[in-house]
Amino acid sequence: MRAAILYGPGDVRVEDRDTPKILKPTDAVIRALATCVCGSDLWDYRGINPVKDPAPIGHEYAGIVEEVGDEVTNVRPGQFVVGSFFASDGTCPNCRNGYPSNCLHREFVGGCQAQYIRIPHANGTLVPTSDLPTDAQVPDLLACSDVMGTGWWAAIAAGVQRGDTVAVVGDGAVGLSAVLAARELGAERIIAMSRHDSRQQLARAFGATDIVTERGDEGVARIKDMTGGIGADRVLECVGTEQSTQQALGATRPGGGVGIAGVPHGVQIDGASLFYSHVAVQGGPAPVRRFLPDLIDRVMTGQINPGRVFDLTLPLDQAAEGYQAMDERRAIKTFLRP
């Protein structure tokens, strides 16, 4: 099969690899119909996360079940399925409490920019669609495997409620998905923080009512100016940098909530400042599997179209161009056809 391999910073190659097989009775093997490049993949691509050896890359996937292990009962060959980037058994206390990305037996599902993928803990990880999706629905379903689920998590973690004023820090695919999530959860005012015209347009299409171009302290001041001097009810942090995190915390009103969905890199939070802010903070790896049944239903019924974040479509063999386009901000998110 063909698969994308990261050799080092800026060096992605698509090569022939062995097709994965069932290794445990709880495994499934799927034929990927869609995969993509994630903003978090760029941490490795840019060398911020060191890569010691050539490694298969990618963690977003949707496709057809090809084979299942003897203990897999929730999915069967021929079904279209979507799964999370963390495989989870669905039965441990953390899974039952709604945090499958912290499953006691979790396994990271990597190497998904490939034609075939082995999925551990298939019973707890994969969610089938009721019917085979149309070609137009596939990108929307693929988005649910990470960015839509992660944006939804940012909104849930922050505590978004009907009527809230919500600010979203970050205009990548997760940030844009967070705008859509805030809309679906009933936010009355949604402020997207973005400096890029195409991303601003999509943010508005997803439900943003206001655009703020300022960043850092200026961005915080602008949000407070728009909210009577106190800050937004909920702020969704979808980047993972020091500046974006401080901006999110500073833009939240006392008693409000911050949902941290961006993977932190070099972030330090001052305990005293947090203590006196009266701001609640929740974050962590998005428990995407928890949200998949709801998100899949919203896609299949036409309620949401999160696949609009894909603004570049390439065959898998051109994965390197997909990475470069995102690194240079020529694309929001690259859809890859295996």
Short mmCIF file of C-alpha atoms in Angstrom, two decimals:
data_model
loop_
_atom_site.label_atom_id
_atom_site.label_comp_id
_atom_site.label_asym_id
_atom_site.label_seq_id
_atom_site.Cartn_x
_atom_site.Cartn_y
_atom_site.Cartn_z
CA MET A 1 0.00 0.00 0.00
CA ARG A 2 0.98 3.66 -0.27
CA ALA A 3 1.60 5.69 2.88
CA ALA A 4 3.04 9.10 3.83
CA ILE A 5 6.30 8.97 5.81
CA LEU A 6 7.92 11.88 7.64
CA TYR A 7 11.70 11.67 7.35
CA GLY A 8 12.49 14.96 9.05
CA PRO A 9 11.58 18.65 9.03
CA GLY A 10 9.96 19.54 5.72
CA ASP A 11 10.57 16.05 4.31
CA VAL A 12 7.40 14.03 3.62
CA ARG A 13 7.57 11.14 1.17
CA VAL A 14 4.90 8.71 -0.01
CA GLU A 15 6.22 5.17 -0.21
CA ASP A 16 5.15 1.55 -0.50
CA ARG A 17 4.60 -0.07 2.90
CA ASP A 18 3.25 -3.40 4.09
CA THR A 19 -0.52 -3.47 4.32
CA PRO A 20 -1.54 -3.70 7.99
CA LYS A 21 -3.04 -6.92 9.33
CA ILE A 22 -5.14 -7.96 12.30
CA LEU A 23 -2.73 -8.35 15.23
CA LYS A 24 -5.21 -8.69 18.10
CA PRO A 25 -8.78 -10.01 18.21
CA THR A 26 -9.95 -6.48 19.09
CA ASP A 27 -8.46 -4.96 15.90
CA ALA A 28 -10.07 -3.89 12.65
CA VAL A 29 -8.44 -2.98 9.34
CA ILE A 30 -10.10 -0.27 7.29
CA ARG A 31 -9.59 0.87 3.70
CA ALA A 32 -9.23 4.62 3.96
CA LEU A 33 -11.48 6.58 1.62
CA ALA A 34 -10.31 9.87 3.07
CA THR A 35 -7.51 11.22 5.21
CA CYS A 36 -5.92 14.63 5.65
CA VAL A 37 -3.17 16.79 7.09
CA CYS A 38 -3.76 18.19 10.58
CA GLY A 39 -2.43 21.45 11.94
CA SER A 40 -0.86 19.45 14.77
CA ASP A 41 1.07 17.42 12.16
CA LEU A 42 2.89 20.67 11.37
CA TRP A 43 4.59 20.61 14.79
CA ASP A 44 6.46 17.51 13.56
CA TYR A 45 6.81 18.79 10.00
CA ARG A 46 8.46 21.99 11.24
CA GLY A 47 10.80 20.11 13.55
CA ILE A 48 9.29 21.58 16.72
CA ASN A 49 8.49 18.03 17.79
CA PRO A 50 11.68 16.08 16.98
CA VAL A 51 11.39 13.06 14.68
CA LYS A 52 14.24 10.63 15.28
CA ASP A 53 13.45 8.06 12.60
CA PRO A 54 11.31 8.01 9.45
CA ALA A 55 7.76 7.54 10.73
CA PRO A 56 4.31 7.04 9.21
CA ILE A 57 2.22 10.13 9.85
CA GLY A 58 -1.40 11.24 10.07
CA HIS A 59 -4.18 10.53 12.57
CA GLU A 60 -7.47 11.38 10.81
CA TYR A 61 -9.40 8.80 8.87
CA ALA A 62 -12.70 7.57 7.51
CA GLY A 63 -13.30 4.54 5.35
CA ILE A 64 -14.66 1.05 4.80
CA VAL A 65 -14.11 -1.84 7.21
CA GLU A 66 -12.13 -4.56 5.42
CA GLU A 67 -11.53 -7.08 8.19
CA VAL A 68 -12.23 -7.46 11.90
CA GLY A 69 -10.78 -9.52 14.73
CA ASP A 70 -12.73 -12.30 16.42
CA GLU A 71 -13.81 -10.10 19.34
CA VAL A 72 -15.09 -7.18 17.25
CA THR A 73 -18.89 -7.03 17.33
CA ASN A 74 -19.81 -3.36 16.88
CA VAL A 75 -18.67 -3.00 13.27
CA ARG A 76 -18.51 -5.38 10.34
CA PRO A 77 -16.81 -5.53 6.94
CA GLY A 78 -18.41 -3.28 4.35
CA GLN A 79 -19.52 -0.57 6.76
CA PHE A 80 -18.36 3.03 6.45
CA VAL A 81 -16.80 4.10 9.74
CA VAL A 82 -15.27 7.13 11.44
CA GLY A 83 -12.96 6.90 14.42
CA SER A 84 -10.86 8.97 16.77
CA PHE A 85 -7.10 9.54 16.81
CA PHE A 86 -7.00 7.75 20.19
CA ALA A 87 -8.25 4.17 20.20
CA SER A 88 -10.26 3.45 23.34
CA ASP A 89 -11.91 0.33 24.68
CA GLY A 90 -15.15 2.13 25.65
CA THR A 91 -15.44 0.17 28.89
CA CYS A 92 -12.85 1.55 31.34
CA PRO A 93 -13.87 4.13 33.99
CA ASN A 94 -12.41 7.03 32.03
CA CYS A 95 -14.33 6.02 28.91
CA ARG A 96 -17.55 5.62 30.90
CA ASN A 97 -16.99 9.07 32.41
CA GLY A 98 -16.78 10.62 28.95
CA TYR A 99 -13.02 10.84 28.46
CA PRO A 100 -12.10 8.10 25.96
CA SER A 101 -8.97 10.00 24.91
CA ASN A 102 -7.76 9.19 28.44
CA CYS A 103 -8.79 5.53 28.22
CA LEU A 104 -6.73 3.39 30.57
CA HIS A 105 -5.83 1.25 27.54
CA ARG A 106 -5.66 3.97 24.91
CA GLU A 107 -3.46 3.68 21.83
CA PHE A 108 -2.62 6.50 19.46
CA VAL A 109 -3.88 5.77 15.96
CA GLY A 110 -1.04 6.99 13.76
CA GLY A 111 0.04 6.37 10.19
CA CYS A 112 -3.40 7.26 8.85
CA GLN A 113 -2.21 9.04 5.71
CA ALA A 114 -2.28 5.66 4.01
CA GLN A 115 -4.49 3.38 1.96
CA TYR A 116 -5.14 0.96 4.83
CA ILE A 117 -5.12 1.48 8.62
CA ARG A 118 -5.17 -0.92 11.56
CA ILE A 119 -7.52 0.30 14.28
CA PRO A 120 -6.99 -1.08 17.81
CA HIS A 121 -9.96 -1.41 20.19
CA ALA A 122 -12.30 -1.31 17.21
CA ASN A 123 -15.43 -1.90 19.32
CA GLY A 124 -14.84 1.25 21.33
CA THR A 125 -13.21 3.39 18.66
CA LEU A 126 -15.13 3.07 15.40
CA VAL A 127 -18.60 4.46 14.74
CA PRO A 128 -20.44 3.27 11.61
CA THR A 129 -22.80 5.41 9.59
CA SER A 130 -26.35 4.15 9.19
CA ASP A 131 -25.95 4.16 5.40
CA LEU A 132 -23.05 4.56 3.03
CA PRO A 133 -22.43 8.30 2.72
CA THR A 134 -22.47 10.22 -0.53
CA ASP A 135 -19.19 11.48 -1.95
CA ALA A 136 -20.15 14.98 -0.79
CA GLN A 137 -20.59 13.78 2.80
CA VAL A 138 -17.21 12.06 3.07
CA PRO A 139 -15.19 15.25 3.77
CA ASP A 140 -17.73 16.26 6.43
CA LEU A 141 -17.42 12.87 8.12
CA LEU A 142 -13.63 12.98 7.91
CA ALA A 143 -13.66 16.36 9.67
CA CYS A 144 -15.53 14.73 12.56
CA SER A 145 -12.61 12.36 13.19
CA ASP A 146 -10.58 15.24 14.61
CA VAL A 147 -11.05 18.93 13.88
CA MET A 148 -14.85 19.06 14.26
CA GLY A 149 -14.66 16.84 17.32
CA THR A 150 -11.84 18.94 18.73
CA GLY A 151 -13.64 22.21 18.06
CA TRP A 152 -16.72 20.73 19.69
CA TRP A 153 -14.60 19.76 22.69
CA ALA A 154 -13.27 23.32 23.01
CA ALA A 155 -16.85 24.56 23.25
CA ILE A 156 -17.93 21.85 25.71
CA ALA A 157 -14.82 22.32 27.86
CA ALA A 158 -15.45 26.06 28.06
CA GLY A 159 -19.07 25.44 29.02
CA VAL A 160 -20.78 27.13 26.06
CA GLN A 161 -24.48 27.60 26.73
CA ARG A 162 -27.38 29.07 24.81
CA GLY A 163 -27.18 32.86 24.71
CA ASP A 164 -23.45 33.08 25.50
CA THR A 165 -20.92 35.45 24.00
CA VAL A 166 -18.06 33.27 22.76
CA ALA A 167 -14.63 34.26 21.46
CA VAL A 168 -12.55 31.82 19.42
CA VAL A 169 -8.76 32.19 19.41
CA GLY A 170 -7.34 30.60 16.27
CA ASP A 171 -8.58 30.53 12.69
CA GLY A 172 -7.21 27.16 11.60
CA ALA A 173 -9.47 24.18 10.97
CA VAL A 174 -10.01 23.56 14.69
CA GLY A 175 -10.79 27.21 15.40
CA LEU A 176 -13.24 27.38 12.51
CA SER A 177 -14.84 24.14 13.69
CA ALA A 178 -15.10 25.65 17.17
CA VAL A 179 -17.07 28.56 15.68
CA LEU A 180 -19.46 26.04 14.15
CA ALA A 181 -19.70 24.15 17.46
CA ALA A 182 -20.50 27.34 19.36
CA ARG A 183 -23.27 28.10 16.90
CA GLU A 184 -24.72 24.60 17.23
CA LEU A 185 -24.65 24.87 21.03
CA GLY A 186 -26.67 28.09 20.92
CA ALA A 187 -24.14 30.90 21.42
CA GLU A 188 -25.76 34.24 20.65
CA ARG A 189 -22.58 36.14 19.77
CA ILE A 190 -19.49 34.46 18.32
CA ILE A 191 -16.30 36.49 17.92
CA ALA A 192 -13.73 34.92 15.59
CA MET A 193 -10.18 36.20 15.99
CA SER A 194 -8.61 36.11 12.53
CA ARG A 195 -6.44 38.15 10.20
CA HIS A 196 -7.04 36.19 7.00
CA ASP A 197 -9.85 37.09 4.61
CA SER A 198 -10.67 33.55 3.42
CA ARG A 199 -10.78 32.25 6.99
CA GLN A 200 -12.90 35.19 8.11
CA GLN A 201 -15.38 34.39 5.35
CA LEU A 202 -15.64 30.76 6.41
CA ALA A 203 -15.93 31.77 10.06
CA ARG A 204 -18.91 33.94 9.18
CA ALA A 205 -20.44 31.10 7.16
CA PHE A 206 -20.04 28.86 10.22
CA GLY A 207 -21.78 31.37 12.48
CA ALA A 208 -19.34 34.08 13.56
CA THR A 209 -21.10 37.38 14.22
CA ASP A 210 -17.95 39.46 14.70
CA ILE A 211 -14.32 39.41 13.53
CA VAL A 212 -11.39 40.67 15.62
CA THR A 213 -8.03 41.06 13.91
CA GLU A 214 -5.99 42.16 16.92
CA ARG A 215 -3.80 39.69 18.82
CA GLY A 216 -2.17 39.46 22.24
CA ASP A 217 -2.90 42.31 24.67
CA GLU A 218 -4.54 44.30 21.88
CA GLY A 219 -6.84 41.36 21.16
CA VAL A 220 -7.78 41.10 24.84
CA ALA A 221 -8.50 44.83 24.99
CA ARG A 222 -10.68 44.61 21.88
CA ILE A 223 -12.75 41.73 23.30
CA LYS A 224 -13.26 43.60 26.55
CA ASP A 225 -14.25 46.74 24.67
CA MET A 226 -16.88 44.70 22.82
CA THR A 227 -18.26 43.15 26.02
CA GLY A 228 -18.76 46.07 28.34
CA GLY A 229 -15.27 45.84 29.79
CA ILE A 230 -15.55 42.37 31.33
CA GLY A 231 -14.70 39.85 28.61
CA ALA A 232 -16.47 37.01 26.82
CA ASP A 233 -18.50 34.37 28.66
CA ARG A 234 -16.51 31.57 27.02
CA VAL A 235 -13.24 31.60 25.11
CA LEU A 236 -12.10 28.68 22.96
CA GLU A 237 -8.30 28.36 22.63
CA CYS A 238 -7.50 26.49 19.41
CA VAL A 239 -3.80 27.16 18.77
CA GLY A 240 -1.55 26.03 21.62
CA THR A 241 1.01 28.83 21.86
CA GLU A 242 1.91 31.02 24.82
CA GLN A 243 0.34 34.07 23.18
CA SER A 244 -2.90 32.35 22.26
CA THR A 245 -3.32 30.85 25.72
CA GLN A 246 -2.69 34.14 27.51
CA GLN A 247 -5.01 35.88 25.08
CA ALA A 248 -7.76 33.34 25.84
CA LEU A 249 -7.36 33.67 29.60
CA GLY A 250 -7.24 37.47 29.45
CA ALA A 251 -10.33 37.76 27.26
CA THR A 252 -12.59 35.73 29.57
CA ARG A 253 -14.88 37.41 32.09
CA PRO A 254 -14.76 36.50 35.80
CA GLY A 255 -16.88 33.40 36.22
CA GLY A 256 -16.44 32.49 32.56
CA GLY A 257 -14.74 29.46 31.05
CA VAL A 258 -11.81 28.69 28.77
CA GLY A 259 -11.69 25.52 26.68
CA ILE A 260 -8.15 24.61 25.66
CA ALA A 261 -8.07 22.45 22.53
CA GLY A 262 -4.72 23.54 21.05
CA VAL A 263 -1.82 21.20 21.91
CA PRO A 264 0.36 23.39 24.20
CA HIS A 265 3.92 24.21 23.17
CA GLY A 266 5.96 26.36 25.53
CA VAL A 267 2.90 27.51 27.48
CA GLN A 268 3.26 28.70 31.07
CA ILE A 269 0.21 29.73 33.13
CA ASP A 270 0.81 31.86 36.22
CA GLY A 271 -1.03 30.33 39.15
CA ALA A 272 -1.66 33.60 40.99
CA SER A 273 -3.10 35.29 37.89
CA LEU A 274 -5.38 32.33 37.25
CA PHE A 275 -6.44 32.25 40.92
CA TYR A 276 -7.51 35.90 40.99
CA SER A 277 -9.21 35.79 37.58
CA HIS A 278 -12.11 33.56 38.67
CA VAL A 279 -11.82 31.88 35.26
CA ALA A 280 -12.49 28.15 34.92
CA VAL A 281 -10.16 26.22 32.60
CA GLN A 282 -10.58 22.78 31.07
CA GLY A 283 -8.68 21.20 28.22
CA GLY A 284 -6.79 18.16 27.09
CA PRO A 285 -6.77 15.77 24.15
CA ALA A 286 -10.25 15.99 22.69
CA PRO A 287 -12.49 13.04 23.65
CA VAL A 288 -13.66 12.88 20.04
CA ARG A 289 -15.19 9.40 20.32
CA ARG A 290 -17.65 10.79 22.89
CA PHE A 291 -19.06 13.20 20.31
CA LEU A 292 -18.91 11.08 17.14
CA PRO A 293 -22.45 9.62 17.18
CA ASP A 294 -23.99 13.10 17.52
CA LEU A 295 -21.66 14.73 14.99
CA ILE A 296 -22.14 11.94 12.44
CA ASP A 297 -25.91 12.28 12.78
CA ARG A 298 -25.68 16.05 12.23
CA VAL A 299 -23.64 15.45 9.07
CA MET A 300 -25.85 12.70 7.68
CA THR A 301 -28.97 14.83 8.20
CA GLY A 302 -27.36 17.89 6.57
CA GLN A 303 -27.35 19.99 9.74
CA ILE A 304 -23.61 20.75 9.60
CA ASN A 305 -20.99 20.73 6.84
CA PRO A 306 -17.64 20.85 8.67
CA GLY A 307 -15.81 19.54 5.60
CA ARG A 308 -15.79 23.08 4.26
CA VAL A 309 -12.52 23.53 6.17
CA PHE A 310 -10.84 21.49 3.40
CA ASP A 311 -9.77 24.03 0.81
CA LEU A 312 -7.15 21.89 -0.95
CA THR A 313 -7.74 18.36 -2.26
CA LEU A 314 -4.85 16.20 -3.45
CA PRO A 315 -4.15 12.54 -4.13
CA LEU A 316 -2.22 10.83 -1.35
CA ASP A 317 0.90 10.70 -3.52
CA GLN A 318 1.04 14.52 -3.35
CA ALA A 319 0.94 14.65 0.45
CA ALA A 320 4.19 16.64 0.53
CA GLU A 321 2.53 19.50 -1.35
CA GLY A 322 -0.38 19.36 1.08
CA TYR A 323 1.99 19.83 4.00
CA GLN A 324 3.86 22.66 2.31
CA ALA A 325 0.63 24.47 1.44
CA MET A 326 -0.53 24.38 5.04
CA ASP A 327 2.88 25.32 6.39
CA GLU A 328 2.91 28.37 4.12
CA ARG A 329 -0.73 29.15 5.02
CA ARG A 330 -1.81 28.74 1.41
CA ALA A 331 -4.37 26.21 2.65
CA ILE A 332 -6.47 25.87 5.77
CA LYS A 333 -6.55 22.09 5.62
CA THR A 334 -5.53 19.52 3.00
CA PHE A 335 -7.85 16.65 2.09
CA LEU A 336 -5.97 13.59 0.81
CA ARG A 337 -7.52 10.88 -1.37
CA PRO A 338 -5.73 7.53 -0.82
#
